[in-house]
Coordinates of C-alpha atoms and ligand atoms in Angstrom, one line a residue:
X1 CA 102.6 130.3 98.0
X2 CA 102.0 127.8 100.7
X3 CA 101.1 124.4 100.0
X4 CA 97.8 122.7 101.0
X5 CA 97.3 120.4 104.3
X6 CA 94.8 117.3 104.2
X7 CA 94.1 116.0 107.4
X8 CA 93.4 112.4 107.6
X9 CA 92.0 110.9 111.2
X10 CA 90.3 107.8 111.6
X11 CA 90.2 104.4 114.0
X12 CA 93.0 102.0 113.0
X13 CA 92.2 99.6 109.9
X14 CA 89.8 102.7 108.5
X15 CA 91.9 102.4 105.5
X16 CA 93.6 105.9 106.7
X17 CA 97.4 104.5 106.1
X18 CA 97.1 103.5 102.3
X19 CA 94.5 106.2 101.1
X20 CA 96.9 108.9 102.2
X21 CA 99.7 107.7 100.6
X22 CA 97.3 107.6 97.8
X23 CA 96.0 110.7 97.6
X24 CA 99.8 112.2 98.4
X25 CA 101.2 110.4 95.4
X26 CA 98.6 111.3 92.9
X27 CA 98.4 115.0 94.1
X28 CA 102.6 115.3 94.7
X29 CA 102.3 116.0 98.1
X30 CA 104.3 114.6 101.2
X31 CA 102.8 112.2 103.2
X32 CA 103.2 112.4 106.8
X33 CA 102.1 109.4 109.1
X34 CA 101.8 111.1 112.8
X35 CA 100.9 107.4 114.5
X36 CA 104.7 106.3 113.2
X37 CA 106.4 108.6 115.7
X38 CA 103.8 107.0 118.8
X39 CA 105.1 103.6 117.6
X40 CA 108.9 104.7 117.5
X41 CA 108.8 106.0 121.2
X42 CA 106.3 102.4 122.3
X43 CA 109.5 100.7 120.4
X44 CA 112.3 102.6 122.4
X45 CA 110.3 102.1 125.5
X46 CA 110.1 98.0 124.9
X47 CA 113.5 98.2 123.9
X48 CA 114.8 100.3 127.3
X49 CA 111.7 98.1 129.6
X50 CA 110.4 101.4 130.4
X51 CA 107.0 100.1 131.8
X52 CA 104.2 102.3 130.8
X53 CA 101.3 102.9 132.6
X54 CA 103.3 104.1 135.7
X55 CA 102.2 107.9 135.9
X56 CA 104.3 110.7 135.9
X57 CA 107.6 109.3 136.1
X58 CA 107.0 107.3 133.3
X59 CA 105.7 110.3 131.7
X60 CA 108.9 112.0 132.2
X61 CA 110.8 108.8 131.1
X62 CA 108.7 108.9 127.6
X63 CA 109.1 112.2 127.7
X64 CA 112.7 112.0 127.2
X65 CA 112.3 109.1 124.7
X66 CA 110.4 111.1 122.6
X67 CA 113.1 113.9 122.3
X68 CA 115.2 111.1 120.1
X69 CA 112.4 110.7 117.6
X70 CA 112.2 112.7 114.3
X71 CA 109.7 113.4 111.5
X72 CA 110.9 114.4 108.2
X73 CA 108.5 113.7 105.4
X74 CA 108.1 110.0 105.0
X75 CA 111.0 109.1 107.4
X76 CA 110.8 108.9 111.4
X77 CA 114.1 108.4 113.0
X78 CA 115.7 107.5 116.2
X79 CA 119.0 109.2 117.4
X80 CA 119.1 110.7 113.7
X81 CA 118.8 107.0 112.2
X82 CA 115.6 106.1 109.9
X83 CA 113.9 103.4 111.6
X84 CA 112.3 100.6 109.2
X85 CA 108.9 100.1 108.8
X86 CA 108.3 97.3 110.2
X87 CA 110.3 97.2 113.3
X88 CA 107.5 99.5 114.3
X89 CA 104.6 97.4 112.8
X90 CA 104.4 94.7 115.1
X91 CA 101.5 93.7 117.4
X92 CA 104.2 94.5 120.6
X93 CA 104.7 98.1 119.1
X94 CA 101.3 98.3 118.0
X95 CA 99.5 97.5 121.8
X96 CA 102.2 99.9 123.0
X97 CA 101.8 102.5 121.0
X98 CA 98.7 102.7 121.8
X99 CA 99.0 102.6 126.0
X100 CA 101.7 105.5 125.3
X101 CA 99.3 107.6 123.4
X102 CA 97.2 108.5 126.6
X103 CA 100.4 110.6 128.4
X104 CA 99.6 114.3 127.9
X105 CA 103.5 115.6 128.4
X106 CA 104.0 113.0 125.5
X107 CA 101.9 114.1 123.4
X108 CA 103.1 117.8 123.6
X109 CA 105.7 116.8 122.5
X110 CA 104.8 115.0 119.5
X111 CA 102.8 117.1 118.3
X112 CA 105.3 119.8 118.3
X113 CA 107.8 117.5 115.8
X114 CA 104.5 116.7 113.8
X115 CA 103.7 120.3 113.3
X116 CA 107.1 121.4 112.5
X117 CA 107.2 118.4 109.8
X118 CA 103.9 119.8 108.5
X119 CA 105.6 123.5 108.1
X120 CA 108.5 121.7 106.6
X121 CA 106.2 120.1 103.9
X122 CA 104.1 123.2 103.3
X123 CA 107.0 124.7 102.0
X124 CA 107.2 121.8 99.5
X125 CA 104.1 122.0 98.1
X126 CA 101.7 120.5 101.0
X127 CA 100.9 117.4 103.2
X128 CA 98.3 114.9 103.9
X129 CA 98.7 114.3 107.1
X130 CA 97.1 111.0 108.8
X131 CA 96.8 110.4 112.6
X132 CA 93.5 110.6 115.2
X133 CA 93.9 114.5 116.6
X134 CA 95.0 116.3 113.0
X135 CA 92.3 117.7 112.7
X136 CA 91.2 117.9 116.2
X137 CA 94.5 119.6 117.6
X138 CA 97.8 119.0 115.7
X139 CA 96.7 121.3 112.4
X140 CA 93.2 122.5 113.5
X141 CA 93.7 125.0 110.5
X142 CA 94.1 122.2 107.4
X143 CA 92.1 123.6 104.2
X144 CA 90.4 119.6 104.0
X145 CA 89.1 117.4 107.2
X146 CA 88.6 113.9 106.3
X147 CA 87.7 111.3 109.7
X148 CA 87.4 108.2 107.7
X149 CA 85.4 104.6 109.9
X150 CA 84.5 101.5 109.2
X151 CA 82.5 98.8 110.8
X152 CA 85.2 97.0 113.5
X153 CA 84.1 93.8 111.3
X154 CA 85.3 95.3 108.3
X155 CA 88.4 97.0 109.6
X156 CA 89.8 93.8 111.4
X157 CA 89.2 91.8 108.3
X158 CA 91.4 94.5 105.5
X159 CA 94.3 94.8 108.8
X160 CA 94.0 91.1 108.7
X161 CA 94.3 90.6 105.2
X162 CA 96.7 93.8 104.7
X163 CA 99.1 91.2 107.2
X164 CA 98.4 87.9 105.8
X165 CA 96.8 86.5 109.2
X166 CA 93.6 85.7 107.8
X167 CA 93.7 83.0 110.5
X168 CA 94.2 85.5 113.4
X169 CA 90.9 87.4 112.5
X170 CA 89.2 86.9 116.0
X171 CA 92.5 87.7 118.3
X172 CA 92.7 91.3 115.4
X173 CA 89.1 91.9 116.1
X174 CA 90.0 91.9 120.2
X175 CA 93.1 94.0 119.7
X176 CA 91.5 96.3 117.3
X177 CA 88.7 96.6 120.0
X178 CA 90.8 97.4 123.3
X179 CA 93.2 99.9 121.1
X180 CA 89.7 101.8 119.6
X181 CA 88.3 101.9 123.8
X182 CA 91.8 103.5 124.5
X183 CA 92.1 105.9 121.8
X184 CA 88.7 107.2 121.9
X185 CA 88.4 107.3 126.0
X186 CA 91.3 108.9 126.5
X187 CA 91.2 112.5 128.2
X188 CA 93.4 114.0 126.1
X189 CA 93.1 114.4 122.0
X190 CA 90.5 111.8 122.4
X191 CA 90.0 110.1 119.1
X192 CA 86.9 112.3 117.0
X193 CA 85.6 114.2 114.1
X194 CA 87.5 117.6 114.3
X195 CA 85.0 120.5 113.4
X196 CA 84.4 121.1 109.8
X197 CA 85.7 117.3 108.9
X198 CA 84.0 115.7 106.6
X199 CA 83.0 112.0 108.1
X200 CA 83.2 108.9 106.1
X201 CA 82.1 105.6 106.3
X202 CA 83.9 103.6 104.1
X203 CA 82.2 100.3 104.3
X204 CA 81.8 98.9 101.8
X205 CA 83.5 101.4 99.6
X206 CA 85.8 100.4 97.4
X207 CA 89.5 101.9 97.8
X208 CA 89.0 104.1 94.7
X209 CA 85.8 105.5 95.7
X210 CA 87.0 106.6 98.6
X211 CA 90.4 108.2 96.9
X212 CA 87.7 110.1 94.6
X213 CA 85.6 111.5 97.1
X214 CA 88.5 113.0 99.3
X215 CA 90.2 114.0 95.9
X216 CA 86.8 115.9 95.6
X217 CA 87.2 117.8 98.5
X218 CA 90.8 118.9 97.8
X219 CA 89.2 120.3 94.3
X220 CA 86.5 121.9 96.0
X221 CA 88.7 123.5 98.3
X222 CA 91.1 124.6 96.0
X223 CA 88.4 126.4 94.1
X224 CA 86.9 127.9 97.2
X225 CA 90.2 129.5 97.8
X226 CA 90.8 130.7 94.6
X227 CA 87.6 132.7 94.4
Ligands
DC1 O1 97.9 105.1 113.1 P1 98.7 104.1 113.9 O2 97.9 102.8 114.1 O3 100.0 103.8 113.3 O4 98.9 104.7 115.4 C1 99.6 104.1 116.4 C2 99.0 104.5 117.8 O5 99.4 105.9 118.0 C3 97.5 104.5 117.9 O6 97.1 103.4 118.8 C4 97.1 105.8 118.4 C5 98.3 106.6 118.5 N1 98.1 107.8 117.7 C6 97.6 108.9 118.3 O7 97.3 108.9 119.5 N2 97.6 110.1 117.6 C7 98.0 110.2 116.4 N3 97.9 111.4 115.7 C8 98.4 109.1 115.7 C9 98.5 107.9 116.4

């Protein structure tokens, strides 16, 4: 039998990153982070000065970039080599990420790898799946929905304190801000609740009550498809 897919979409600093990989290691599932292969084509295209923001050309130019990126279970590559975490964590890769994000062609093809490396986990028992569109357009079809927000107050201070630049909490807040008016204005896979997610607010949640209530929803829909 086919393994279970949990979709995971949210804003960034929602908490999204840690309680998938959560929720994936208690349940023995892979966990797939789809905003990792955004940041290794925004690091490609600082590291080639492909500018971006320049229409269609630059389209096709991230286009092509994106044909060297790969997504197998917890490991995105470039040119077939695993790319380390934090190359692509930066606040350069981060801002860029995000300005890539918008191009349609790009997209396409991203979510074509991050479907096939869905497929490729089913087969293993099932994902959990984290991005903004899972649920929305990459795997419309996932058994559990989750769109997880926070307060921006609350989300700049954990991505603050989940860096160690307590100190930078204003400049987070501003980048935080400008990244969530891009992802959510954009005209295509605009960041929102797919339909049938289940919406929640984390503030002022503690991490483990929000890894129980999503662990809920796995049970319930395991025993809804068993009946
Ligand atoms: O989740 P993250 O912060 O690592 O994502 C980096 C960027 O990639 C984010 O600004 C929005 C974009 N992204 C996206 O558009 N769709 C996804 N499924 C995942 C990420």
């Amino acid at each position: 039998m086919e393994g279970i897919v949990i979709a995971i979409d949210g804003p960034a600093g929602s908490g999204k990153s840690s309680v998938a990989r959560e929720i994936a290691s208690r349940l023995g599932l892979v966990n797939l982070n789809t905003g990792a292969t955004y940041r290794a084509v925004a690091l490609l295209a600082l590291e080639e000065g492909i500018v971006s923001g320049g229409g269609e050309s630059t389209g096709g130019d991230l286009v092509s970039l994106a044909r060297r990126v790969a997504l197998h279970g917890e490991t995105v590559s470039i040119d077939g080599e695993a790319v380390r975490d934090a190359a692509l964590r930066t606040p350069e890769v981060s801002a860029e990420a995000s300005k890539i994000s918008s191009g349609k062609k790009l997209r396409e093809v991203l979510v074509e790898i991050q479907r096939e490396a869905a497929s490729e986990a089913r087969r293993q028992g099932g994902a959990v799946v984290e991005g903004r569109d899972i649920g929305t357009v990459v795997l419309p079809d996932a058994e559990v929905k989750v769109f997880l927000s926070a307060s921006a107050e609350e989300r700049a201070m954990r991505r603050a304190r989940q860096s160690g630049r307590v100190g930078e909490l204003e400049r987070i807040k501003g980048a935080m801000a400008e990244r969530d008016r891009q992802d959510s204005e954009r005209e295509t896979s605009p960041l929102r609740p797919a339909s049938g997610a289940v919406s929640l607010d984390t503030t002022g949640m503690s991490f483990e009550e929000v890894v129980s209530e999503i662990l809920s929803l796995v049970e319930k829909s395991r025993r809804t498809a068993s009946r």
